[in-house]
JSON list of C-alpha atoms in Angstrom, two decimals:
[
{"chain": "A", "resi": 18, "resn": "THR", "atom": "CA", "xyz": [128.65, 126.03, 100.57]},
{"chain": "A", "resi": 19, "resn": "LYS", "atom": "CA", "xyz": [127.49, 122.83, 99.67]},
{"chain": "A", "resi": 20, "resn": "LYS", "atom": "CA", "xyz": [127.35, 120.43, 102.17]},
{"chain": "A", "resi": 21, "resn": "PHE", "atom": "CA", "xyz": [128.19, 117.05, 102.52]},
{"chain": "A", "resi": 22, "resn": "TYR", "atom": "CA", "xyz": [126.48, 113.83, 104.28]},
{"chain": "A", "resi": 23, "resn": "LYS", "atom": "CA", "xyz": [127.90, 110.98, 104.82]},
{"chain": "A", "resi": 24, "resn": "LYS", "atom": "CA", "xyz": [126.36, 107.58, 103.67]},
{"chain": "A", "resi": 25, "resn": "PRO", "atom": "CA", "xyz": [126.74, 103.93, 103.21]},
{"chain": "A", "resi": 26, "resn": "HIS", "atom": "CA", "xyz": [128.13, 103.34, 100.02]},
{"chain": "A", "resi": 27, "resn": "THR", "atom": "CA", "xyz": [126.23, 100.01, 98.69]},
{"chain": "A", "resi": 28, "resn": "GLY", "atom": "CA", "xyz": [128.19, 98.70, 96.00]},
{"chain": "A", "resi": 29, "resn": "LEU", "atom": "CA", "xyz": [131.42, 98.57, 93.98]},
{"chain": "A", "resi": 30, "resn": "ASP", "atom": "CA", "xyz": [132.42, 101.35, 91.53]},
{"chain": "A", "resi": 31, "resn": "ILE", "atom": "CA", "xyz": [134.41, 99.78, 88.44]},
{"chain": "A", "resi": 32, "resn": "PHE", "atom": "CA", "xyz": [136.12, 103.47, 86.69]},
{"chain": "A", "resi": 33, "resn": "ALA", "atom": "CA", "xyz": [136.01, 102.61, 82.76]},
{"chain": "A", "resi": 34, "resn": "GLU", "atom": "CA", "xyz": [134.93, 105.03, 79.81]},
{"chain": "A", "resi": 35, "resn": "ALA", "atom": "CA", "xyz": [131.40, 105.01, 78.63]},
{"chain": "A", "resi": 36, "resn": "GLY", "atom": "CA", "xyz": [130.89, 102.25, 76.12]},
{"chain": "A", "resi": 37, "resn": "THR", "atom": "CA", "xyz": [133.08, 99.49, 77.92]},
{"chain": "A", "resi": 38, "resn": "GLN", "atom": "CA", "xyz": [131.54, 96.62, 77.55]},
{"chain": "A", "resi": 39, "resn": "LEU", "atom": "CA", "xyz": [130.14, 94.70, 80.29]},
{"chain": "A", "resi": 40, "resn": "TYR", "atom": "CA", "xyz": [129.72, 90.89, 81.12]},
{"chain": "A", "resi": 41, "resn": "ALA", "atom": "CA", "xyz": [128.46, 88.26, 82.96]},
{"chain": "A", "resi": 42, "resn": "CYS", "atom": "CA", "xyz": [130.24, 87.45, 86.17]},
{"chain": "A", "resi": 43, "resn": "LEU", "atom": "CA", "xyz": [128.45, 84.14, 86.58]},
{"chain": "A", "resi": 44, "resn": "ASP", "atom": "CA", "xyz": [126.03, 82.06, 84.90]},
{"chain": "A", "resi": 45, "resn": "SER", "atom": "CA", "xyz": [122.38, 83.21, 84.99]},
{"chain": "A", "resi": 46, "resn": "LYS", "atom": "CA", "xyz": [119.47, 84.73, 84.63]},
{"chain": "A", "resi": 47, "resn": "VAL", "atom": "CA", "xyz": [118.32, 88.29, 83.15]},
{"chain": "A", "resi": 48, "resn": "LYS", "atom": "CA", "xyz": [115.69, 88.90, 86.29]},
{"chain": "A", "resi": 49, "resn": "SER", "atom": "CA", "xyz": [115.44, 92.50, 85.19]},
{"chain": "A", "resi": 50, "resn": "VAL", "atom": "CA", "xyz": [116.81, 95.41, 82.72]},
{"chain": "A", "resi": 51, "resn": "GLY", "atom": "CA", "xyz": [115.31, 99.25, 83.05]},
{"chain": "A", "resi": 52, "resn": "THR", "atom": "CA", "xyz": [115.23, 102.60, 84.79]},
{"chain": "A", "resi": 53, "resn": "VAL", "atom": "CA", "xyz": [115.80, 102.36, 88.37]},
{"chain": "A", "resi": 54, "resn": "GLY", "atom": "CA", "xyz": [116.42, 106.38, 89.38]},
{"chain": "A", "resi": 55, "resn": "LYS", "atom": "CA", "xyz": [119.39, 107.16, 90.93]},
{"chain": "A", "resi": 56, "resn": "TYR", "atom": "CA", "xyz": [121.30, 104.21, 89.30]},
{"chain": "A", "resi": 57, "resn": "GLY", "atom": "CA", "xyz": [119.89, 105.02, 86.45]},
{"chain": "A", "resi": 58, "resn": "THR", "atom": "CA", "xyz": [120.16, 102.39, 83.83]},
{"chain": "A", "resi": 59, "resn": "VAL", "atom": "CA", "xyz": [120.23, 98.62, 85.48]},
{"chain": "A", "resi": 60, "resn": "ILE", "atom": "CA", "xyz": [120.83, 95.13, 84.38]},
{"chain": "A", "resi": 61, "resn": "VAL", "atom": "CA", "xyz": [120.00, 92.31, 87.02]},
{"chain": "A", "resi": 62, "resn": "LEU", "atom": "CA", "xyz": [120.98, 88.68, 86.80]},
{"chain": "A", "resi": 63, "resn": "GLU", "atom": "CA", "xyz": [119.42, 86.09, 89.11]},
{"chain": "A", "resi": 64, "resn": "ILE", "atom": "CA", "xyz": [122.49, 83.83, 89.63]},
{"chain": "A", "resi": 65, "resn": "ASP", "atom": "CA", "xyz": [121.56, 80.15, 88.54]},
{"chain": "A", "resi": 66, "resn": "LEU", "atom": "CA", "xyz": [123.66, 78.00, 90.91]},
{"chain": "A", "resi": 67, "resn": "VAL", "atom": "CA", "xyz": [124.41, 79.92, 94.03]},
{"chain": "A", "resi": 68, "resn": "GLU", "atom": "CA", "xyz": [127.57, 77.54, 95.25]},
{"chain": "A", "resi": 69, "resn": "GLU", "atom": "CA", "xyz": [129.56, 78.66, 92.34]},
{"chain": "A", "resi": 70, "resn": "PHE", "atom": "CA", "xyz": [129.13, 82.03, 93.53]},
{"chain": "A", "resi": 71, "resn": "LYS", "atom": "CA", "xyz": [130.93, 81.18, 97.26]},
{"chain": "A", "resi": 72, "resn": "LEU", "atom": "CA", "xyz": [133.42, 79.83, 94.99]},
{"chain": "A", "resi": 73, "resn": "ALA", "atom": "CA", "xyz": [134.50, 82.79, 93.87]},
{"chain": "A", "resi": 74, "resn": "ARG", "atom": "CA", "xyz": [135.84, 84.38, 97.36]},
{"chain": "A", "resi": 75, "resn": "ASN", "atom": "CA", "xyz": [139.08, 85.93, 97.68]},
{"chain": "A", "resi": 76, "resn": "ASN", "atom": "CA", "xyz": [140.98, 87.09, 100.39]},
{"chain": "A", "resi": 77, "resn": "TYR", "atom": "CA", "xyz": [139.99, 90.25, 100.67]},
{"chain": "A", "resi": 78, "resn": "GLN", "atom": "CA", "xyz": [140.50, 93.13, 103.62]},
{"chain": "A", "resi": 79, "resn": "LEU", "atom": "CA", "xyz": [137.88, 95.42, 105.29]},
{"chain": "A", "resi": 80, "resn": "LYS", "atom": "CA", "xyz": [140.12, 98.69, 104.67]},
{"chain": "A", "resi": 81, "resn": "TYR", "atom": "CA", "xyz": [137.63, 101.67, 104.91]},
{"chain": "A", "resi": 82, "resn": "THR", "atom": "CA", "xyz": [136.22, 103.02, 108.18]},
{"chain": "A", "resi": 83, "resn": "ASP", "atom": "CA", "xyz": [132.60, 101.44, 108.30]},
{"chain": "A", "resi": 84, "resn": "GLU", "atom": "CA", "xyz": [133.01, 98.91, 105.51]},
{"chain": "A", "resi": 85, "resn": "ILE", "atom": "CA", "xyz": [131.26, 95.83, 106.76]},
{"chain": "A", "resi": 86, "resn": "GLU", "atom": "CA", "xyz": [131.42, 92.39, 104.75]},
{"chain": "A", "resi": 87, "resn": "THR", "atom": "CA", "xyz": [127.80, 91.89, 104.90]},
{"chain": "A", "resi": 88, "resn": "GLY", "atom": "CA", "xyz": [124.50, 93.68, 105.98]},
{"chain": "A", "resi": 89, "resn": "PRO", "atom": "CA", "xyz": [122.25, 92.62, 108.36]},
{"chain": "A", "resi": 90, "resn": "LYS", "atom": "CA", "xyz": [120.06, 90.98, 106.26]},
{"chain": "A", "resi": 91, "resn": "PHE", "atom": "CA", "xyz": [121.98, 89.64, 103.61]},
{"chain": "A", "resi": 92, "resn": "ASN", "atom": "CA", "xyz": [121.67, 86.20, 103.81]},
{"chain": "A", "resi": 93, "resn": "LEU", "atom": "CA", "xyz": [124.62, 83.78, 101.54]},
{"chain": "A", "resi": 94, "resn": "ASN", "atom": "CA", "xyz": [121.88, 80.95, 101.29]},
{"chain": "A", "resi": 95, "resn": "ASP", "atom": "CA", "xyz": [119.62, 82.96, 99.26]},
{"chain": "A", "resi": 96, "resn": "LYS", "atom": "CA", "xyz": [118.83, 83.92, 95.90]},
{"chain": "A", "resi": 97, "resn": "ILE", "atom": "CA", "xyz": [121.79, 86.26, 94.77]},
{"chain": "A", "resi": 98, "resn": "TYR", "atom": "CA", "xyz": [121.66, 88.99, 92.69]},
{"chain": "A", "resi": 99, "resn": "LEU", "atom": "CA", "xyz": [123.61, 91.07, 90.67]},
{"chain": "A", "resi": 100, "resn": "ARG", "atom": "CA", "xyz": [122.97, 94.30, 90.09]},
{"chain": "A", "resi": 101, "resn": "TYR", "atom": "CA", "xyz": [124.78, 96.70, 87.29]},
{"chain": "A", "resi": 102, "resn": "ALA", "atom": "CA", "xyz": [124.04, 99.88, 87.36]},
{"chain": "A", "resi": 103, "resn": "HIS", "atom": "CA", "xyz": [124.65, 103.07, 85.23]},
{"chain": "A", "resi": 104, "resn": "VAL", "atom": "CA", "xyz": [124.23, 101.42, 82.39]},
{"chain": "A", "resi": 105, "resn": "GLN", "atom": "CA", "xyz": [124.63, 103.15, 78.64]},
{"chain": "A", "resi": 106, "resn": "SER", "atom": "CA", "xyz": [122.32, 100.23, 77.17]},
{"chain": "A", "resi": 107, "resn": "ALA", "atom": "CA", "xyz": [121.99, 96.77, 77.65]},
{"chain": "A", "resi": 108, "resn": "SER", "atom": "CA", "xyz": [122.46, 93.64, 74.92]},
{"chain": "A", "resi": 109, "resn": "VAL", "atom": "CA", "xyz": [120.20, 91.45, 76.83]},
{"chain": "A", "resi": 110, "resn": "SER", "atom": "CA", "xyz": [116.31, 90.30, 77.37]},
{"chain": "A", "resi": 111, "resn": "VAL", "atom": "CA", "xyz": [114.66, 89.84, 81.09]},
{"chain": "A", "resi": 112, "resn": "GLY", "atom": "CA", "xyz": [114.19, 86.04, 81.11]},
{"chain": "A", "resi": 113, "resn": "GLN", "atom": "CA", "xyz": [117.32, 84.94, 79.27]},
{"chain": "A", "resi": 114, "resn": "ASN", "atom": "CA", "xyz": [120.20, 82.46, 80.16]},
{"chain": "A", "resi": 115, "resn": "ILE", "atom": "CA", "xyz": [123.17, 84.23, 80.24]},
{"chain": "A", "resi": 116, "resn": "SER", "atom": "CA", "xyz": [126.87, 82.15, 80.13]},
{"chain": "A", "resi": 117, "resn": "ALA", "atom": "CA", "xyz": [129.64, 83.78, 82.61]},
{"chain": "A", "resi": 118, "resn": "GLY", "atom": "CA", "xyz": [131.89, 85.70, 80.26]},
{"chain": "A", "resi": 119, "resn": "GLU", "atom": "CA", "xyz": [128.52, 86.69, 77.80]},
{"chain": "A", "resi": 120, "resn": "PRO", "atom": "CA", "xyz": [128.95, 90.46, 77.10]},
{"chain": "A", "resi": 121, "resn": "LEU", "atom": "CA", "xyz": [125.40, 92.32, 78.60]},
{"chain": "A", "resi": 122, "resn": "GLY", "atom": "CA", "xyz": [125.68, 95.39, 77.51]},
{"chain": "A", "resi": 123, "resn": "LEU", "atom": "CA", "xyz": [127.63, 98.56, 77.69]},
{"chain": "A", "resi": 124, "resn": "SER", "atom": "CA", "xyz": [128.95, 100.94, 81.00]},
{"chain": "A", "resi": 125, "resn": "GLY", "atom": "CA", "xyz": [127.70, 104.50, 80.45]},
{"chain": "A", "resi": 126, "resn": "ILE", "atom": "CA", "xyz": [126.74, 107.58, 83.37]},
{"chain": "A", "resi": 127, "resn": "SER", "atom": "CA", "xyz": [123.09, 106.96, 83.79]},
{"chain": "A", "resi": 128, "resn": "GLY", "atom": "CA", "xyz": [121.15, 107.86, 86.57]},
{"chain": "A", "resi": 129, "resn": "ASN", "atom": "CA", "xyz": [122.99, 110.29, 89.20]},
{"chain": "A", "resi": 130, "resn": "ALA", "atom": "CA", "xyz": [126.41, 109.37, 87.19]},
{"chain": "A", "resi": 131, "resn": "LYS", "atom": "CA", "xyz": [126.24, 111.85, 84.95]},
{"chain": "A", "resi": 132, "resn": "LYS", "atom": "CA", "xyz": [126.62, 114.05, 87.70]},
{"chain": "A", "resi": 133, "resn": "THR", "atom": "CA", "xyz": [130.36, 112.80, 87.96]},
{"chain": "A", "resi": 134, "resn": "LEU", "atom": "CA", "xyz": [133.56, 113.33, 86.23]},
{"chain": "A", "resi": 135, "resn": "ALA", "atom": "CA", "xyz": [134.55, 109.86, 86.43]},
{"chain": "A", "resi": 136, "resn": "PRO", "atom": "CA", "xyz": [132.08, 107.32, 84.25]},
{"chain": "A", "resi": 137, "resn": "HIS", "atom": "CA", "xyz": [131.66, 104.15, 86.15]},
{"chain": "A", "resi": 138, "resn": "LEU", "atom": "CA", "xyz": [129.78, 100.83, 86.20]},
{"chain": "A", "resi": 139, "resn": "HIS", "atom": "CA", "xyz": [128.17, 100.70, 90.08]},
{"chain": "A", "resi": 140, "resn": "PHE", "atom": "CA", "xyz": [128.07, 96.77, 91.12]},
{"chain": "A", "resi": 141, "resn": "GLU", "atom": "CA", "xyz": [126.00, 95.34, 93.72]},
{"chain": "A", "resi": 142, "resn": "ILE", "atom": "CA", "xyz": [125.42, 91.95, 95.48]},
{"chain": "A", "resi": 143, "resn": "THR", "atom": "CA", "xyz": [121.87, 91.38, 97.12]},
{"chain": "A", "resi": 144, "resn": "ASN", "atom": "CA", "xyz": [119.15, 89.43, 97.64]},
{"chain": "A", "resi": 145, "resn": "ASP", "atom": "CA", "xyz": [116.53, 91.51, 96.43]},
{"chain": "A", "resi": 146, "resn": "PRO", "atom": "CA", "xyz": [116.12, 91.75, 92.65]},
{"chain": "A", "resi": 147, "resn": "ALA", "atom": "CA", "xyz": [115.18, 95.91, 93.93]},
{"chain": "A", "resi": 148, "resn": "PRO", "atom": "CA", "xyz": [116.87, 96.12, 97.73]},
{"chain": "A", "resi": 149, "resn": "PRO", "atom": "CA", "xyz": [115.11, 99.12, 99.49]},
{"chain": "A", "resi": 150, "resn": "LYS", "atom": "CA", "xyz": [117.97, 101.81, 100.50]},
{"chain": "A", "resi": 151, "resn": "GLY", "atom": "CA", "xyz": [120.68, 100.77, 102.34]},
{"chain": "A", "resi": 152, "resn": "LEU", "atom": "CA", "xyz": [122.99, 97.74, 103.24]},
{"chain": "A", "resi": 153, "resn": "ASN", "atom": "CA", "xyz": [120.65, 95.58, 104.55]},
{"chain": "A", "resi": 154, "resn": "TYR", "atom": "CA", "xyz": [119.88, 92.88, 101.59]},
{"chain": "A", "resi": 155, "resn": "LYS", "atom": "CA", "xyz": [123.14, 93.30, 100.31]},
{"chain": "A", "resi": 156, "resn": "CYS", "atom": "CA", "xyz": [127.45, 92.19, 100.63]},
{"chain": "A", "resi": 157, "resn": "ASN", "atom": "CA", "xyz": [130.33, 93.65, 99.81]},
{"chain": "A", "resi": 158, "resn": "PRO", "atom": "CA", "xyz": [131.03, 92.77, 95.77]},
{"chain": "A", "resi": 159, "resn": "ALA", "atom": "CA", "xyz": [135.23, 93.30, 97.12]},
{"chain": "A", "resi": 160, "resn": "PHE", "atom": "CA", "xyz": [135.22, 89.83, 98.30]},
{"chain": "A", "resi": 161, "resn": "TYR", "atom": "CA", "xyz": [133.51, 88.40, 94.87]},
{"chain": "A", "resi": 162, "resn": "VAL", "atom": "CA", "xyz": [135.07, 90.77, 92.22]},
{"chain": "A", "resi": 163, "resn": "ASN", "atom": "CA", "xyz": [138.25, 89.45, 91.52]},
{"chain": "A", "resi": 164, "resn": "ILE", "atom": "CA", "xyz": [138.44, 92.70, 87.96]},
{"chain": "A", "resi": 165, "resn": "ILE", "atom": "CA", "xyz": [140.76, 91.19, 85.38]},
{"chain": "A", "resi": 166, "resn": "PRO", "atom": "CA", "xyz": [141.45, 92.42, 81.53]},
{"chain": "A", "resi": 167, "resn": "GLU", "atom": "CA", "xyz": [139.04, 92.26, 79.22]},
{"chain": "A", "resi": 168, "resn": "GLU", "atom": "CA", "xyz": [140.76, 90.27, 76.74]},
{"chain": "A", "resi": 169, "resn": "ARG", "atom": "CA", "xyz": [140.55, 87.20, 79.41]},
{"chain": "A", "resi": 170, "resn": "ALA", "atom": "CA", "xyz": [136.82, 88.30, 80.62]},
{"chain": "A", "resi": 171, "resn": "ASP", "atom": "CA", "xyz": [135.87, 84.50, 78.79]},
{"chain": "A", "resi": 172, "resn": "LYS", "atom": "CA", "xyz": [134.10, 81.59, 80.08]},
{"chain": "A", "resi": 173, "resn": "SER", "atom": "CA", "xyz": [137.21, 79.69, 79.58]},
{"chain": "A", "resi": 174, "resn": "ASN", "atom": "CA", "xyz": [139.08, 82.25, 82.01]},
{"chain": "A", "resi": 175, "resn": "GLN", "atom": "CA", "xyz": [136.37, 81.87, 84.63]},
{"chain": "A", "resi": 176, "resn": "GLU", "atom": "CA", "xyz": [136.34, 78.31, 84.68]},
{"chain": "A", "resi": 177, "resn": "LYS", "atom": "CA", "xyz": [140.15, 78.74, 85.72]},
{"chain": "A", "resi": 178, "resn": "VAL", "atom": "CA", "xyz": [139.15, 80.56, 88.91]},
{"chain": "A", "resi": 179, "resn": "ILE", "atom": "CA", "xyz": [136.57, 78.09, 89.88]},
{"chain": "A", "resi": 180, "resn": "GLU", "atom": "CA", "xyz": [138.34, 75.56, 89.23]},
{"chain": "A", "resi": 181, "resn": "LYS", "atom": "CA", "xyz": [141.60, 76.60, 91.51]},
{"chain": "A", "resi": 182, "resn": "ARG", "atom": "CA", "xyz": [139.41, 77.99, 93.90]},
{"chain": "A", "resi": 183, "resn": "ARG", "atom": "CA", "xyz": [137.75, 74.99, 94.13]},
{"chain": "A", "resi": 184, "resn": "LYS", "atom": "CA", "xyz": [141.06, 73.40, 94.66]},
{"chain": "A", "resi": 185, "resn": "GLU", "atom": "CA", "xyz": [141.91, 76.00, 97.71]},
{"chain": "A", "resi": 186, "resn": "LEU", "atom": "CA", "xyz": [138.40, 74.41, 99.42]},
{"chain": "A", "resi": 187, "resn": "LYS", "atom": "CA", "xyz": [139.27, 70.72, 98.41]},
{"chain": "A", "resi": 188, "resn": "LEU", "atom": "CA", "xyz": [135.39, 70.65, 96.67]},
{"chain": "A", "resi": 189, "resn": "LYS", "atom": "CA", "xyz": [134.19, 68.73, 93.83]},
{"chain": "A", "resi": 190, "resn": "ARG", "atom": "CA", "xyz": [132.13, 69.14, 91.22]}
]
């Protein structure tokens, strides 16, 4: 018999066929691209404007037992990194500036995703580009991710989402 151990999941799994185009969520700089153990190939982006990230917050409500909004050491006012894991191939390079909606690479089944029947992107939001195990420096991506169809994943749509959020919060650029 196989034993299953309960452990906190540290990101959001977005199921997609291997080879699906991945896009940048926000304007950012490529911090790293490489293999990271069970995560397989990982692309890490450092967000340029943390204020833009804050505007992306949605009205997600916690739904699962033991689900949390942020790890105890996550700081919304610190540097924010987006981690795309189980990537098949990257089309970006370290140091490259990326605009929201630009292609990053292709989703895949690298790392421990090779053992799954459902290819997926593992997506994390963290204060550390190479965080230690656990939830300490991470926040729940469900509060910041709005899944949209590929044909709308571009800079124009990103600007509309941000503008709508600004109006909701009555913020000016």
